Short mmCIF file of C-alpha atoms and ligand atoms in Angstrom, two decimals:
data_model
loop_
_atom_site.label_atom_id
_atom_site.label_comp_id
_atom_site.label_asym_id
_atom_site.label_seq_id
_atom_site.Cartn_x
_atom_site.Cartn_y
_atom_site.Cartn_z
CA UNK A 1 -42.25 11.10 -101.01
CA UNK A 2 -39.98 10.78 -98.02
CA UNK A 3 -37.37 13.53 -98.47
CA UNK A 4 -34.59 11.01 -97.84
CA UNK A 5 -35.58 9.12 -100.98
CA UNK A 6 -34.31 11.91 -103.17
CA UNK A 7 -30.79 10.98 -102.03
CA UNK A 8 -30.91 7.32 -103.03
CA UNK A 9 -28.57 6.73 -105.94
CA UNK A 10 -29.82 4.72 -108.89
CA UNK A 11 -26.30 3.43 -109.54
CA UNK A 12 -25.90 -0.01 -108.00
CA UNK A 13 -23.01 -1.70 -109.68
CA UNK A 14 -20.35 0.10 -111.62
CA UNK A 15 -17.89 -0.87 -114.30
CA UNK A 16 -15.29 1.76 -113.43
CA UNK A 17 -12.21 -0.17 -112.25
CA UNK A 18 -10.36 2.55 -110.39
CA UNK A 19 -11.03 6.09 -109.29
CA UNK A 20 -8.84 8.34 -107.20
CA UNK A 21 -9.90 11.67 -105.78
CA UNK A 22 -8.59 14.20 -103.25
CA UNK A 23 -10.72 16.61 -101.24
CA UNK A 24 -10.01 19.20 -98.63
CA UNK A 25 -12.75 19.99 -96.09
CA UNK A 26 -12.56 22.49 -93.24
CA UNK A 27 -13.66 22.29 -89.66
CA UNK A 28 -16.48 24.58 -88.51
CA UNK A 29 -17.45 26.35 -85.32
CA UNK A 30 -21.10 26.57 -84.28
CA UNK A 31 -22.52 29.92 -83.19
CA UNK A 32 -25.88 28.41 -82.22
CA UNK A 33 -25.12 24.90 -81.05
CA UNK A 34 -26.45 21.52 -82.04
CA UNK A 35 -26.68 19.44 -78.87
CA UNK A 36 -29.37 16.79 -78.83
CA UNK A 37 -30.66 14.72 -81.73
CA UNK A 38 -33.27 12.19 -82.81
CA UNK A 39 -32.69 8.95 -84.70
CA UNK A 40 -30.75 9.07 -87.98
CA UNK A 41 -28.96 12.25 -87.04
CA UNK A 42 -31.95 14.59 -87.07
CA UNK A 43 -31.06 17.63 -84.93
CA UNK A 44 -33.32 18.65 -82.05
CA UNK A 45 -32.82 22.30 -83.04
CA UNK A 46 -31.32 24.26 -85.90
CA UNK A 47 -27.68 25.42 -85.70
CA UNK A 48 -25.59 28.07 -87.46
CA UNK A 49 -21.83 27.98 -87.93
CA UNK A 50 -18.82 29.67 -89.41
CA UNK A 51 -16.97 27.42 -91.83
CA UNK A 52 -13.26 27.63 -91.03
CA UNK A 53 -10.31 27.71 -93.35
CA UNK A 54 -6.92 26.89 -91.80
CA UNK A 55 -8.14 23.93 -89.72
CA UNK A 56 -8.96 21.32 -92.34
CA UNK A 57 -8.60 17.70 -93.40
CA UNK A 58 -7.27 16.54 -96.76
CA UNK A 59 -8.27 13.05 -97.84
CA UNK A 60 -7.02 11.14 -100.83
CA UNK A 61 -9.43 8.32 -101.57
CA UNK A 62 -8.80 5.41 -103.88
CA UNK A 63 -11.76 3.32 -105.02
CA UNK A 64 -10.85 -0.03 -106.59
CA UNK A 65 -13.36 -2.48 -107.96
CA UNK A 66 -13.54 -5.57 -105.71
CA UNK A 67 -15.77 -8.57 -105.08
CA UNK A 68 -16.70 -7.26 -101.66
CA UNK A 69 -16.31 -3.89 -99.95
CA UNK A 70 -13.21 -3.30 -97.84
CA UNK A 71 -11.81 -0.24 -96.10
CA UNK A 72 -8.24 0.75 -95.26
CA UNK A 73 -7.39 3.95 -93.47
CA UNK A 74 -4.03 5.72 -93.34
CA UNK A 75 -3.18 8.88 -91.42
CA UNK A 76 -0.32 10.77 -93.05
CA UNK A 77 0.72 7.60 -94.84
CA UNK A 78 0.66 5.40 -91.73
CA UNK A 79 -1.85 2.57 -91.43
CA UNK A 80 -4.52 3.28 -88.77
CA UNK A 81 -6.73 0.22 -88.35
CA UNK A 82 -8.18 1.82 -85.19
CA UNK A 83 -9.92 4.48 -87.36
CA UNK A 84 -11.60 1.85 -89.52
CA UNK A 85 -14.62 0.79 -87.40
CA UNK A 86 -15.99 4.37 -87.45
CA UNK A 87 -15.63 4.54 -91.25
CA UNK A 88 -17.18 1.09 -91.70
CA UNK A 89 -20.13 2.15 -89.53
CA UNK A 90 -20.52 5.31 -91.62
CA UNK A 91 -20.43 3.34 -94.91
CA UNK A 92 -23.02 1.00 -93.48
CA UNK A 93 -25.30 3.97 -92.68
CA UNK A 94 -25.02 5.45 -96.16
CA UNK A 95 -25.25 2.17 -98.09
CA UNK A 96 -28.88 2.77 -99.02
CA UNK A 97 -27.95 6.12 -100.55
CA UNK A 98 -24.76 4.94 -102.28
CA UNK A 99 -25.29 1.26 -103.15
CA UNK A 100 -22.41 1.35 -105.65
CA UNK A 101 -19.94 1.52 -102.74
CA UNK A 102 -20.38 -2.15 -101.92
CA UNK A 103 -18.49 -3.07 -105.11
CA UNK A 104 -15.38 -1.10 -104.14
CA UNK A 105 -12.36 -1.50 -101.95
CA UNK A 106 -11.75 1.94 -100.42
CA UNK A 107 -8.35 3.22 -99.31
CA UNK A 108 -8.34 6.55 -97.49
CA UNK A 109 -5.20 8.51 -96.77
CA UNK A 110 -6.01 11.46 -94.59
CA UNK A 111 -4.14 14.33 -92.93
CA UNK A 112 -5.17 17.28 -90.78
CA UNK A 113 -3.55 20.72 -90.71
CA UNK A 114 -4.00 20.83 -86.96
CA UNK A 115 -1.96 18.50 -84.78
CA UNK A 116 -3.65 15.21 -84.03
CA UNK A 117 -5.11 15.23 -80.49
CA UNK A 118 -4.67 19.00 -80.20
CA UNK A 119 -8.23 19.09 -78.90
CA UNK A 120 -9.65 20.26 -82.24
CA UNK A 121 -12.23 17.73 -83.35
CA UNK A 122 -11.50 16.28 -86.77
CA UNK A 123 -14.78 14.44 -87.20
CA UNK A 124 -16.56 17.30 -89.00
CA UNK A 125 -13.73 17.97 -91.48
CA UNK A 126 -12.84 14.28 -91.86
CA UNK A 127 -16.39 13.10 -92.56
CA UNK A 128 -17.00 16.05 -94.89
CA UNK A 129 -13.87 15.26 -96.93
CA UNK A 130 -14.89 11.59 -97.16
CA UNK A 131 -18.45 12.49 -98.18
CA UNK A 132 -17.07 14.77 -100.93
CA UNK A 133 -14.93 11.91 -102.27
CA UNK A 134 -17.89 9.50 -102.35
CA UNK A 135 -20.07 12.03 -104.17
CA UNK A 136 -17.24 12.64 -106.66
CA UNK A 137 -17.26 8.91 -107.43
CA UNK A 138 -21.04 8.97 -107.82
CA UNK A 139 -20.70 11.81 -110.31
CA UNK A 140 -18.01 9.95 -112.22
CA UNK A 141 -20.41 6.99 -112.45
CA UNK A 142 -23.06 9.27 -113.90
CA UNK A 143 -25.30 8.97 -110.85
CA UNK A 144 -25.57 12.60 -109.81
CA UNK A 145 -25.65 16.00 -111.49
CA UNK A 146 -22.95 18.54 -110.64
CA UNK A 147 -25.46 20.98 -109.10
CA UNK A 148 -26.70 18.35 -106.65
CA UNK A 149 -23.28 17.28 -105.39
CA UNK A 150 -22.79 19.67 -102.48
CA UNK A 151 -26.21 18.97 -101.02
CA UNK A 152 -25.67 15.23 -101.19
CA UNK A 153 -22.21 15.58 -99.63
CA UNK A 154 -23.76 17.51 -96.76
CA UNK A 155 -26.51 14.88 -96.44
CA UNK A 156 -23.93 12.06 -96.29
CA UNK A 157 -21.57 13.99 -94.02
CA UNK A 158 -24.44 14.47 -91.56
CA UNK A 159 -24.85 10.71 -91.31
CA UNK A 160 -21.18 10.43 -90.30
CA UNK A 161 -21.11 13.26 -87.77
CA UNK A 162 -23.96 15.77 -87.51
CA UNK A 163 -21.75 18.85 -87.61
CA UNK A 164 -19.96 17.53 -90.75
CA UNK A 165 -23.08 18.57 -92.69
CA UNK A 166 -21.97 22.17 -92.06
CA UNK A 167 -18.40 21.72 -93.39
CA UNK A 168 -19.21 21.53 -97.11
CA UNK A 169 -20.00 25.18 -97.86
CA UNK A 170 -19.18 28.54 -96.28
CA UNK A 171 -18.62 31.10 -94.89
CA UNK A 172 -21.86 30.94 -92.84
CA UNK A 173 -24.02 27.85 -92.89
CA UNK A 174 -27.11 26.57 -91.13
CA UNK A 175 -28.48 23.08 -90.57
CA UNK A 176 -31.90 22.19 -89.22
CA UNK A 177 -35.37 23.43 -90.05
CA UNK A 178 -36.24 26.94 -88.98
CA UNK A 179 -38.94 29.29 -90.25
CA UNK A 180 -36.49 32.17 -90.61
CA UNK A 181 -33.87 30.21 -92.52
CA UNK A 182 -34.74 29.95 -96.19
CA UNK A 183 -34.59 26.42 -97.62
CA UNK A 184 -33.44 25.04 -94.27
CA UNK A 185 -33.54 21.30 -93.76
CA UNK A 186 -32.90 18.72 -91.05
CA UNK A 187 -31.27 16.51 -93.68
CA UNK A 188 -28.47 18.76 -94.93
CA UNK A 189 -26.96 22.17 -94.34
CA UNK A 190 -27.56 25.24 -96.47
CA UNK A 191 -25.54 28.35 -97.06
CA UNK A 192 -26.74 31.42 -95.19
CA UNK A 193 -27.25 33.62 -98.22
CA UNK A 194 -27.07 37.18 -97.02
CA UNK A 195 -24.75 37.68 -94.10
CA UNK A 196 -23.49 41.22 -93.60
CA UNK A 197 -20.07 41.78 -95.25
CA UNK A 198 -18.44 41.75 -91.79
CA UNK A 199 -19.18 38.06 -91.35
CA UNK A 200 -17.63 36.94 -94.62
CA UNK A 201 -14.13 37.55 -93.28
CA UNK A 202 -14.73 36.96 -89.57
CA UNK A 203 -11.69 35.71 -87.64
CA UNK A 204 -11.49 32.77 -85.23
CA UNK A 205 -8.39 32.35 -83.09
CA UNK A 206 -8.49 28.95 -81.42
CA UNK A 207 -6.78 28.87 -78.03
CA UNK A 208 -5.71 25.34 -77.17
CA UNK A 209 -6.23 25.39 -73.43
CA UNK A 210 -6.16 21.63 -73.22
CA UNK A 211 -4.69 19.19 -75.72
CA UNK A 212 -5.83 15.60 -75.94
CA UNK A 213 -9.03 13.83 -76.87
CA UNK A 214 -12.40 14.73 -75.38
CA UNK A 215 -13.28 13.31 -71.97
CA UNK A 216 -16.88 12.80 -73.07
CA UNK A 217 -17.80 11.99 -76.66
CA UNK A 218 -20.37 14.14 -78.41
CA UNK A 219 -22.36 10.94 -79.10
CA UNK A 220 -22.82 10.49 -75.35
CA UNK A 221 -23.53 14.20 -74.90
CA UNK A 222 -26.32 14.16 -77.52
CA UNK A 223 -27.70 11.03 -75.90
CA UNK A 224 -27.88 12.63 -72.47
CA UNK A 225 -30.16 15.33 -73.90
CA UNK A 226 -32.88 12.71 -74.45
CA UNK A 227 -33.81 12.70 -70.76
CA UNK A 228 -32.39 16.04 -69.83
CA UNK A 229 -34.60 17.96 -67.36
CA UNK A 230 -34.13 21.20 -69.29
CA UNK A 231 -34.30 19.83 -72.82
CA UNK A 232 -37.52 21.55 -73.94
CA UNK A 233 -36.33 24.92 -72.69
CA UNK A 234 -32.93 24.41 -74.31
CA UNK A 235 -34.33 23.48 -77.74
CA UNK A 236 -36.69 26.48 -77.59
CA UNK A 237 -33.85 28.76 -76.56
CA UNK A 238 -31.74 27.60 -79.51
CA UNK A 239 -34.59 28.16 -81.99
CA UNK A 240 -35.14 31.63 -80.58
CA UNK A 241 -31.40 32.36 -80.66
CA UNK A 242 -31.42 31.47 -84.36
CA UNK A 243 -34.11 34.11 -84.99
CA UNK A 244 -32.13 36.81 -83.19
CA UNK A 245 -28.83 35.73 -84.72
CA UNK A 246 -30.23 35.75 -88.25
CA UNK A 247 -31.39 39.34 -87.72
CA UNK A 248 -28.04 40.37 -86.20
CA UNK A 249 -26.03 38.72 -88.96
CA UNK A 250 -28.03 40.35 -91.72
CA UNK A 251 -27.69 43.80 -90.17
CA UNK A 252 -24.13 43.47 -88.92
CA UNK A 253 -25.27 44.12 -85.35
CA UNK A 254 -22.18 43.05 -83.42
CA UNK A 255 -23.55 43.80 -79.98
CA UNK A 256 -26.47 41.41 -80.51
CA UNK A 257 -24.18 38.87 -82.22
CA UNK A 258 -21.82 38.78 -79.24
CA UNK A 259 -24.63 38.33 -76.69
CA UNK A 260 -26.16 35.38 -78.53
CA UNK A 261 -22.87 33.65 -79.32
CA UNK A 262 -21.53 33.80 -75.75
CA UNK A 263 -24.88 32.78 -74.31
CA UNK A 264 -24.94 29.75 -76.63
CA UNK A 265 -21.46 28.65 -75.55
CA UNK A 266 -22.41 28.83 -71.88
CA UNK A 267 -25.79 27.14 -72.44
CA UNK A 268 -24.04 24.22 -74.16
CA UNK A 269 -21.80 23.74 -71.14
CA UNK A 270 -24.70 24.32 -68.73
CA UNK A 271 -26.45 21.36 -70.39
CA UNK A 272 -23.40 19.22 -69.72
CA UNK A 273 -23.21 20.32 -66.10
CA UNK A 274 -26.89 19.55 -65.48
CA UNK A 275 -27.23 16.20 -67.26
CA UNK A 276 -27.34 12.82 -65.55
CA UNK A 277 -24.52 11.90 -65.27
CA UNK A 278 -23.18 15.48 -65.12
CA UNK A 279 -19.75 16.48 -66.39
CA UNK A 280 -17.58 19.56 -66.83
CA UNK A 281 -15.42 20.04 -69.93
CA UNK A 282 -14.13 23.53 -69.10
CA UNK A 283 -10.78 23.84 -67.35
CA UNK A 284 -9.78 26.60 -64.91
CA UNK A 285 -7.84 28.20 -67.80
CA UNK A 286 -11.03 28.33 -69.89
CA UNK A 287 -12.63 30.58 -67.26
CA UNK A 288 -9.48 32.70 -66.92
CA UNK A 289 -9.59 33.37 -70.65
CA UNK A 290 -13.32 34.19 -70.61
CA UNK A 291 -12.84 36.68 -67.78
CA UNK A 292 -9.95 38.34 -69.61
CA UNK A 293 -12.02 38.59 -72.81
CA UNK A 294 -14.83 40.31 -70.88
CA UNK A 295 -12.41 42.73 -69.21
CA UNK A 296 -10.67 43.50 -72.51
CA UNK A 297 -13.98 44.13 -74.26
CA UNK A 298 -15.18 46.41 -71.48
CA UNK A 299 -11.93 48.40 -71.52
CA UNK A 300 -11.23 48.65 -75.25
CA UNK A 301 -14.76 48.32 -76.75
CA UNK A 302 -13.26 45.87 -79.25
CA UNK A 303 -16.04 43.55 -80.49
CA UNK A 304 -14.23 40.40 -79.42
CA UNK A 305 -16.23 37.46 -78.06
CA UNK A 306 -15.71 33.79 -77.30
CA UNK A 307 -17.40 30.54 -78.04
CA UNK A 308 -16.73 27.00 -76.88
CA UNK A 309 -17.02 23.60 -78.48
CA UNK A 310 -17.55 20.41 -76.49
CA UNK A 311 -14.19 20.88 -74.76
CA UNK A 312 -11.97 23.28 -72.85
CA UNK A 313 -10.56 25.19 -75.82
CA UNK A 314 -11.70 28.74 -76.49
CA UNK A 315 -12.57 30.13 -79.92
CA UNK A 316 -12.15 33.90 -80.09
CA UNK A 317 -14.32 35.55 -82.72
CA UNK A 318 -13.77 39.07 -84.08
CA UNK A 319 -14.05 41.15 -87.27
CA UNK A 320 -11.02 41.22 -89.57
CA UNK A 321 -10.55 44.95 -88.95
CA UNK A 322 -9.54 44.18 -85.34
CA UNK A 323 -7.04 41.47 -86.21
CA UNK A 324 -3.89 43.33 -85.26
CA UNK A 325 -4.95 44.41 -81.78
CA UNK A 326 -6.55 41.03 -80.96
CA UNK A 327 -3.43 39.18 -82.06
CA UNK A 328 -1.31 41.22 -79.68
CA UNK A 329 -3.86 40.74 -76.88
CA UNK A 330 -3.61 36.96 -77.42
CA UNK A 331 0.18 37.00 -77.57
CA UNK A 332 0.56 39.23 -74.51
CA UNK A 333 -2.24 38.08 -72.25
CA UNK A 334 -3.87 34.83 -73.36
CA UNK A 335 -1.05 32.68 -74.69
CA UNK A 336 -0.02 31.91 -71.12
CA UNK A 337 -3.32 30.04 -70.61
CA UNK A 338 -2.75 27.79 -73.63
CA UNK A 339 -1.13 24.37 -73.28
CA UNK A 340 2.47 24.81 -74.48
CA UNK A 341 1.43 28.32 -75.58
CA UNK A 342 -0.38 26.78 -78.55
CA UNK A 343 -3.07 28.61 -80.56
CA UNK A 344 -4.21 28.77 -84.19
CA UNK A 345 -5.35 31.88 -86.06
CA UNK A 346 -8.17 30.83 -88.35
CA UNK A 347 -10.86 32.65 -90.31
CA UNK A 348 -14.09 32.04 -92.18
CA UNK A 349 -13.70 30.06 -95.38
CA UNK A 350 -15.62 28.91 -98.42
CA UNK A 351 -15.96 25.22 -97.62
CA UNK A 352 -14.75 21.99 -99.18
CA UNK A 353 -12.75 21.81 -102.42
O1 PMV B 401 -21.20 16.56 -84.86
P1 PMV B 401 -21.12 16.06 -83.48
O2 PMV B 401 -22.03 14.88 -83.27
O3 PMV B 401 -19.73 15.79 -83.04
O4 PMV B 401 -21.71 17.18 -82.50
C1 PMV B 401 -21.17 18.46 -82.45
C2 PMV B 401 -21.61 19.18 -81.25
C3 PMV B 401 -20.98 20.54 -81.00
O5 PMV B 401 -19.74 20.64 -81.65
C4 PMV B 401 -20.75 20.68 -79.51
C5 PMV B 401 -21.88 21.67 -81.42
C6 PMV B 401 -22.01 21.94 -82.89
O6 PMV B 401 -23.10 22.38 -83.29
O7 PMV B 401 -21.02 21.80 -83.63
#
């Protein structure tokens, strides 16, 4: 049996007239990056991430029985028709797996804890919250057992935005098949079962170096990997980084953790700089921050490292025990590189609720 088939709901039409549900789903930050995919959102390599906590989306979803499916999207109570095409496309993609949706009018009212266009991507948390709401409806209709809900939400979230698959559970999650990741799958994310205690409360301070939406969408970025001259080497590097990171995260080996995480961030951006067309998403301030982090680590021996998403902002990762000193380092030396002095202190979290 095709593994996808297990996710096809047997519920086609439903008698339930109205169902309202609210879910909160966090953003996540990849340690080993997903950059490059095959059709139907199958990743070219496995990825591992920290599920965040403070940066999250809350979505209230109202399903009302209707002759034909319809979608309305609100952001903090305000109608946002411009968000609708992406949601409609997502619903189209998951129709096979959730046929009951075509008999509902769906109204989504969503809000993020982080400012809109602060440079923090909301697609992972937004799609994860929506997927949770849809699975909650499926459960209400008797179409899915409670134990299977999180996996299906991750499966659906993936079809909306690959990294959304990793925003359902926490604190450490992987997505994509890999021999050293138990029960790993290309179709959904799984919880990394035995991280060292250190990683259950890891901190992530997000420095907003540049506000505003991304110059290059991740859809285009993934696409450019298809003919990238270094793609084979990159996918192999990521798979090998997973092996080393799994070992480091089980043992609590921070030195190894830091080397892999920083290398991954720079490899991601190196792929962007060497694609055709090439592009650069880092800003001068991104490099200033990186240099300061390296100097600080060399001087103080604090296990502080950075990672980057597909943008200019810098995520600073460190164990909870070093929170106080890192917060003063940020306030005294890094805040000046943030747009309007803006940053967010976040930490690992348990996933969607
Ligand atoms: O989920 P997408 O399609 O927006 O891609 C996410 C890509 C990165 O954020 C750059 C890396 C990752 O693994 O999250």
